[in-house]
Short mmCIF file of C-alpha atoms in Angstrom, two decimals:
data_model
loop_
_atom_site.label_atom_id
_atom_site.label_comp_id
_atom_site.label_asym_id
_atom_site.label_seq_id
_atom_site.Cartn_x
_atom_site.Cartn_y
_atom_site.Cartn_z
CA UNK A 540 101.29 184.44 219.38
CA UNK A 541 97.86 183.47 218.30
CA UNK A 542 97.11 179.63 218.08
CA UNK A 543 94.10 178.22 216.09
CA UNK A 544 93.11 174.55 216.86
CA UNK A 545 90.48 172.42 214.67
CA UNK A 546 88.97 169.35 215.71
CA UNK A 547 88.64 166.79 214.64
CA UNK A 548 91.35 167.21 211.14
CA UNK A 549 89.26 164.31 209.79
CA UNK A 550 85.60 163.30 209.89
CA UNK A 551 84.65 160.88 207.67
CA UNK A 552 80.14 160.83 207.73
CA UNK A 553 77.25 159.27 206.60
CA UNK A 554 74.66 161.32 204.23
CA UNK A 555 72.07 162.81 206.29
CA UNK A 556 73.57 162.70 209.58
CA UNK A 557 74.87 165.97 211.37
CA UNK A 558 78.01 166.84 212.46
CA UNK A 559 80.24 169.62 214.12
CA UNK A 560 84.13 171.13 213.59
CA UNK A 561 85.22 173.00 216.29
CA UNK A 562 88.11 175.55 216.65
CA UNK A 563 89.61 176.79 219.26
CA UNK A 564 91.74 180.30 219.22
CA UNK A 565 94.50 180.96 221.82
CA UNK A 566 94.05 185.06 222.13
CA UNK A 567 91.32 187.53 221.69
CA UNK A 568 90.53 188.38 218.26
CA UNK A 569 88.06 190.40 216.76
CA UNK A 570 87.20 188.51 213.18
CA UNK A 571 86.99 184.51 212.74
CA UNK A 572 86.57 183.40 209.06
CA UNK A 573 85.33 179.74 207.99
CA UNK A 574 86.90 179.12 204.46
CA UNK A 575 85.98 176.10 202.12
CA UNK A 576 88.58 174.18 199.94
CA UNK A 577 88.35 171.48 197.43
CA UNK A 578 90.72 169.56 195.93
CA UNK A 579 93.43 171.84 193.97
CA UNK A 580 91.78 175.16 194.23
CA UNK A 581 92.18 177.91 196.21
CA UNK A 582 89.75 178.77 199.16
CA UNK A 583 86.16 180.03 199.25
CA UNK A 584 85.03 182.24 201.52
CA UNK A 585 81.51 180.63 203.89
CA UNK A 586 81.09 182.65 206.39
CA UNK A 587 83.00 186.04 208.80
CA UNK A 588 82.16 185.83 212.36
CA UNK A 589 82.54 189.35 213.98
CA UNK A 590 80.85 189.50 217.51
CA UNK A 591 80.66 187.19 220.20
CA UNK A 592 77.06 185.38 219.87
CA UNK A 593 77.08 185.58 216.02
CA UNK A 594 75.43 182.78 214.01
CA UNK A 595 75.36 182.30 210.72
CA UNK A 596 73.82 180.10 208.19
CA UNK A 597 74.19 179.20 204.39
CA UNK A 598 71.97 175.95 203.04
CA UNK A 599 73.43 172.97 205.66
CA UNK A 600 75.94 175.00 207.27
CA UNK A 601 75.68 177.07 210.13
CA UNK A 602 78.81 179.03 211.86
CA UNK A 603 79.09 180.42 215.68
CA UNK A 604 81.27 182.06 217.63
CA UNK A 605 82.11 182.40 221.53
CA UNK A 606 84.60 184.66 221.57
CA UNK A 607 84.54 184.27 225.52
CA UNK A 608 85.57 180.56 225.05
CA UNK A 609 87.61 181.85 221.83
CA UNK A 610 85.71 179.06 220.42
CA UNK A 611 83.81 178.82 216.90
CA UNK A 612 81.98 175.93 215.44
CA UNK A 613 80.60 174.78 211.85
CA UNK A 614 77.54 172.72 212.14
CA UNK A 615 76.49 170.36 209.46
CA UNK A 616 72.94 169.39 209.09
CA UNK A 617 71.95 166.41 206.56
CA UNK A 618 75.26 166.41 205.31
CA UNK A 619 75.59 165.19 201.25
CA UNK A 620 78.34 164.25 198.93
CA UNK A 621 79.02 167.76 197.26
CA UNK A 622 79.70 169.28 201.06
CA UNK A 623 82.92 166.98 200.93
CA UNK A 624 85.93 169.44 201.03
CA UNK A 625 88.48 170.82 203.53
CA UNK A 626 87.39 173.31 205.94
CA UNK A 627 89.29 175.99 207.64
CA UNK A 628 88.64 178.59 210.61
CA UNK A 629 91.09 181.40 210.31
CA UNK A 630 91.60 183.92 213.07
CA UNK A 631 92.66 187.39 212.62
CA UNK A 632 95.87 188.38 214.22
CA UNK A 633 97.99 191.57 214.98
CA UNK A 634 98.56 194.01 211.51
CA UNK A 635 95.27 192.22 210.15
CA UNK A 636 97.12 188.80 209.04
CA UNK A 637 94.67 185.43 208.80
CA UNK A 638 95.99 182.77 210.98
CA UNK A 639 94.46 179.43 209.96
CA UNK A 640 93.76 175.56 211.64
CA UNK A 641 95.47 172.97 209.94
CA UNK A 642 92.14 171.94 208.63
CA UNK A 643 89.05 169.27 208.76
CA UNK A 644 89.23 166.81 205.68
CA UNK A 645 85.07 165.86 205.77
CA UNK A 646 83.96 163.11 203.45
CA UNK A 647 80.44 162.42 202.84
CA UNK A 648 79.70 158.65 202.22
CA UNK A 649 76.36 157.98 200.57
CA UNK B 610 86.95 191.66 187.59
CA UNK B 611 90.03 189.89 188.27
CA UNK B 612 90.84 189.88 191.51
CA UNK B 613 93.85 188.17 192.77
CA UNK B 614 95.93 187.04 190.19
CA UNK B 615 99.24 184.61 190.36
CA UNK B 616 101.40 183.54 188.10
CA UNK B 617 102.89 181.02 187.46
CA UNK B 618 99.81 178.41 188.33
CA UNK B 619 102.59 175.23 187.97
CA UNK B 620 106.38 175.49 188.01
CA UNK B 621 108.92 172.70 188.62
CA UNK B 622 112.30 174.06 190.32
CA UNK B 623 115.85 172.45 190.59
CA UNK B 624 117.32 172.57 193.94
CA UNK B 625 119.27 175.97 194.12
CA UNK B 626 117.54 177.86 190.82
CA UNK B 627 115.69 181.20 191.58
CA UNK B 628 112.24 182.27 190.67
CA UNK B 629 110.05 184.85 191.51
CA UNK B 630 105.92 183.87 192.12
CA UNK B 631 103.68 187.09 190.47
CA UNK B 632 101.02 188.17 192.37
CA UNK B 633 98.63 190.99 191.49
CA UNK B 634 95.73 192.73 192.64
CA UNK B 635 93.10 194.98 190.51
CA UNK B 636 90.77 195.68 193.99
CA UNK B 637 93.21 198.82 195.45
CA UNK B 638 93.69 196.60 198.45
CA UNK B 639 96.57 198.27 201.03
CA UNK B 640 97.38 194.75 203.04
CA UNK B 641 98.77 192.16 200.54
CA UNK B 642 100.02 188.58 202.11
CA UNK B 643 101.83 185.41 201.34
CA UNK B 644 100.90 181.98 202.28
CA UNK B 645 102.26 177.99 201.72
CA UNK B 646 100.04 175.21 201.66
CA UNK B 647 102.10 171.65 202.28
CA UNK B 648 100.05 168.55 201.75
CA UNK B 649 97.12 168.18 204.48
CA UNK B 650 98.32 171.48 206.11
CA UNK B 651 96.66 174.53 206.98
CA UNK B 652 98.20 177.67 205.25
CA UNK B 653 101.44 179.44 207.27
CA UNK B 654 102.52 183.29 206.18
CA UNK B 655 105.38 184.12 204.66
CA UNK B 656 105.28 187.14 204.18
CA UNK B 657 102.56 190.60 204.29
CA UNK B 658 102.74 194.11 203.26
CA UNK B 659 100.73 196.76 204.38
CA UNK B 660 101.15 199.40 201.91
CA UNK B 661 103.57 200.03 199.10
CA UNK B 662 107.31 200.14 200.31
CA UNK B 663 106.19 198.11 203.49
CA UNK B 664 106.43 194.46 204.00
CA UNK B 665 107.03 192.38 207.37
CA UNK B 666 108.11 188.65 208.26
CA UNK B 667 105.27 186.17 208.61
CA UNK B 668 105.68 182.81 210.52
CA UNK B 669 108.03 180.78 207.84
CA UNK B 670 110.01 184.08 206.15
CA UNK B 671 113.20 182.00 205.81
CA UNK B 672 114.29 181.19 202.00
CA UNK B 673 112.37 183.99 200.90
CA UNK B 674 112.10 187.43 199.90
CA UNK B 675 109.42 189.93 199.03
CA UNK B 676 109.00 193.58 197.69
CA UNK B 677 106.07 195.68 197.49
CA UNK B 678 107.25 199.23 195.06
CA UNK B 679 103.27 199.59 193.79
CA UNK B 680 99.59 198.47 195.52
CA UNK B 681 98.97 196.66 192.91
CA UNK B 682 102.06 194.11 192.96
CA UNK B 683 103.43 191.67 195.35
CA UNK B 684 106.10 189.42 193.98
CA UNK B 685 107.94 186.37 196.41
CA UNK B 686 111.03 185.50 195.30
CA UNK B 687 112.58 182.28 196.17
CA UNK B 688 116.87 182.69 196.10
CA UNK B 689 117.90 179.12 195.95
CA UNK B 690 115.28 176.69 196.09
CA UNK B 691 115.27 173.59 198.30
CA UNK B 692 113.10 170.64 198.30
CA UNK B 693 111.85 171.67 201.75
CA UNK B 694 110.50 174.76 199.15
CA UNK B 695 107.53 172.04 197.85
CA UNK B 696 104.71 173.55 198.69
CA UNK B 697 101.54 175.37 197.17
CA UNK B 698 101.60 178.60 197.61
CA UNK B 699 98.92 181.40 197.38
CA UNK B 700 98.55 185.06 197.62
CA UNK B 701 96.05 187.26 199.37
CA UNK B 702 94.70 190.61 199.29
CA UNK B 703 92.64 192.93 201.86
CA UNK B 704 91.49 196.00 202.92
CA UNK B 705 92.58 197.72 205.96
CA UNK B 706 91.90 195.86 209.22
CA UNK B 707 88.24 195.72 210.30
CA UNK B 708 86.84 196.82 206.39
CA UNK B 709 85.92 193.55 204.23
CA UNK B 710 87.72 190.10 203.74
CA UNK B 711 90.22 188.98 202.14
CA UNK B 712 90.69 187.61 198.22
CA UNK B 713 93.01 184.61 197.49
CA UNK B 714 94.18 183.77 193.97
CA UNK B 715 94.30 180.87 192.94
CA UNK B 716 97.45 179.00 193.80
CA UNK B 717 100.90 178.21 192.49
CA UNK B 718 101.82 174.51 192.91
CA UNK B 719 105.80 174.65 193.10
CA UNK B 720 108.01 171.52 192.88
CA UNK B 721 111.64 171.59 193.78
CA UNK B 722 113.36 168.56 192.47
#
């Protein structure tokens, strides 16, 4: 059965400083998702990982995946207030279902 | 250009009523899922179909029921609600693995009381 760790599930940060979530995936999978959520909506869709080595950037966030360590990470740069939110990785498992981490609550203090 | 959409967005449940969540997709997508959402949690299935007339347990199935008769539809019913039941709950569509990623609407916050 296919485990998906985050860490850390809170990270509380300055504005400007940089920062990385990490998550860890327990069998081989060929898809890794990073998925945004604020407070009482649904999720938004950042970034689909699909190859080992992949990197990916939108404005201060930047996604990679090792899928030899089964690892992914979501890099912060010069973080500010509006990138406060939840983040998830989600993992696809067996018959295409989305497993997800329990989540990293970031809050950017100015 | 709707997407994913759920009905109800709010509902507040007494313990043992029955309801059934609405979820409906406009995108021709063959896997359809169901996830919950408790408080500072990361989302758990339910329930997913992959095609009309076939649906299969997800990691929490128990206390609910599904049924997929058209693409388009994918309705979770909920027998006799318990407060355990408190959750938000959303509903996802997709293509078939490997083509595209998935759609969630937008949530339906369920109380039990």
């Amino acid at each position: 059965e296919l485990k998906v760790e985050q860490n850390p599930l809170f990270l509380s940060m300055q504005e400007g400083k940089n920062y990385t979530i990490y998550c860890n995936y327990s069998t081989t999978s060929d898809r890794l998702y990073w998925y945004r959520q604020d407070p009482g909506k649904s999720l938004e869709s950042l970034f689909v990982l699909l190859s080992n080595g992949a990197v990916k950037q939108e404005g201060r966030l930047m996604a990679s995946l090792d899928t030899k360590a089964r690892l992914s990470t979501l890099h912060i740069t010069a973080a500010v207030h509006d990138l406060s939110a939840t983040y998830f990785c989600a993992v696809v498992a067996e018959g295409n279902k989305l497993v997800f981490g329990a989540g990293t609550i970031l809050r950017v203090k100015s | 250009n709707a997407g994913v959409t759920q009905t109800p967005k709010f509902r507040i449940l007494k313990i043992g009523q029955s309801m059934t969540l609405q979820c409906a997709q406009d995108m021709n997508h063959n896997y359809m899922y169901w996830y919950r959402q408790d408080p500072g949690m990361g989302l758990k299935l339910i329930y997913y179909s992959v095609g009309a007339g076939i649906t299969d347990k997800g990691e929490v199935p128990n206390g609910y029921n599904v049924s997929r008769s058209t693409t388009e539809d994918f309705p979770l019913r909920l027998e006799l609600a318990a407060p355990s039941q408190t959750s938000v709950y959303f509903c996802a569509s997709s293509y078939s693995p490997g083509q595209g990623g998935y759609t969630f609407g937008s949530g339906t916050r369920l109380t039990v009381v």
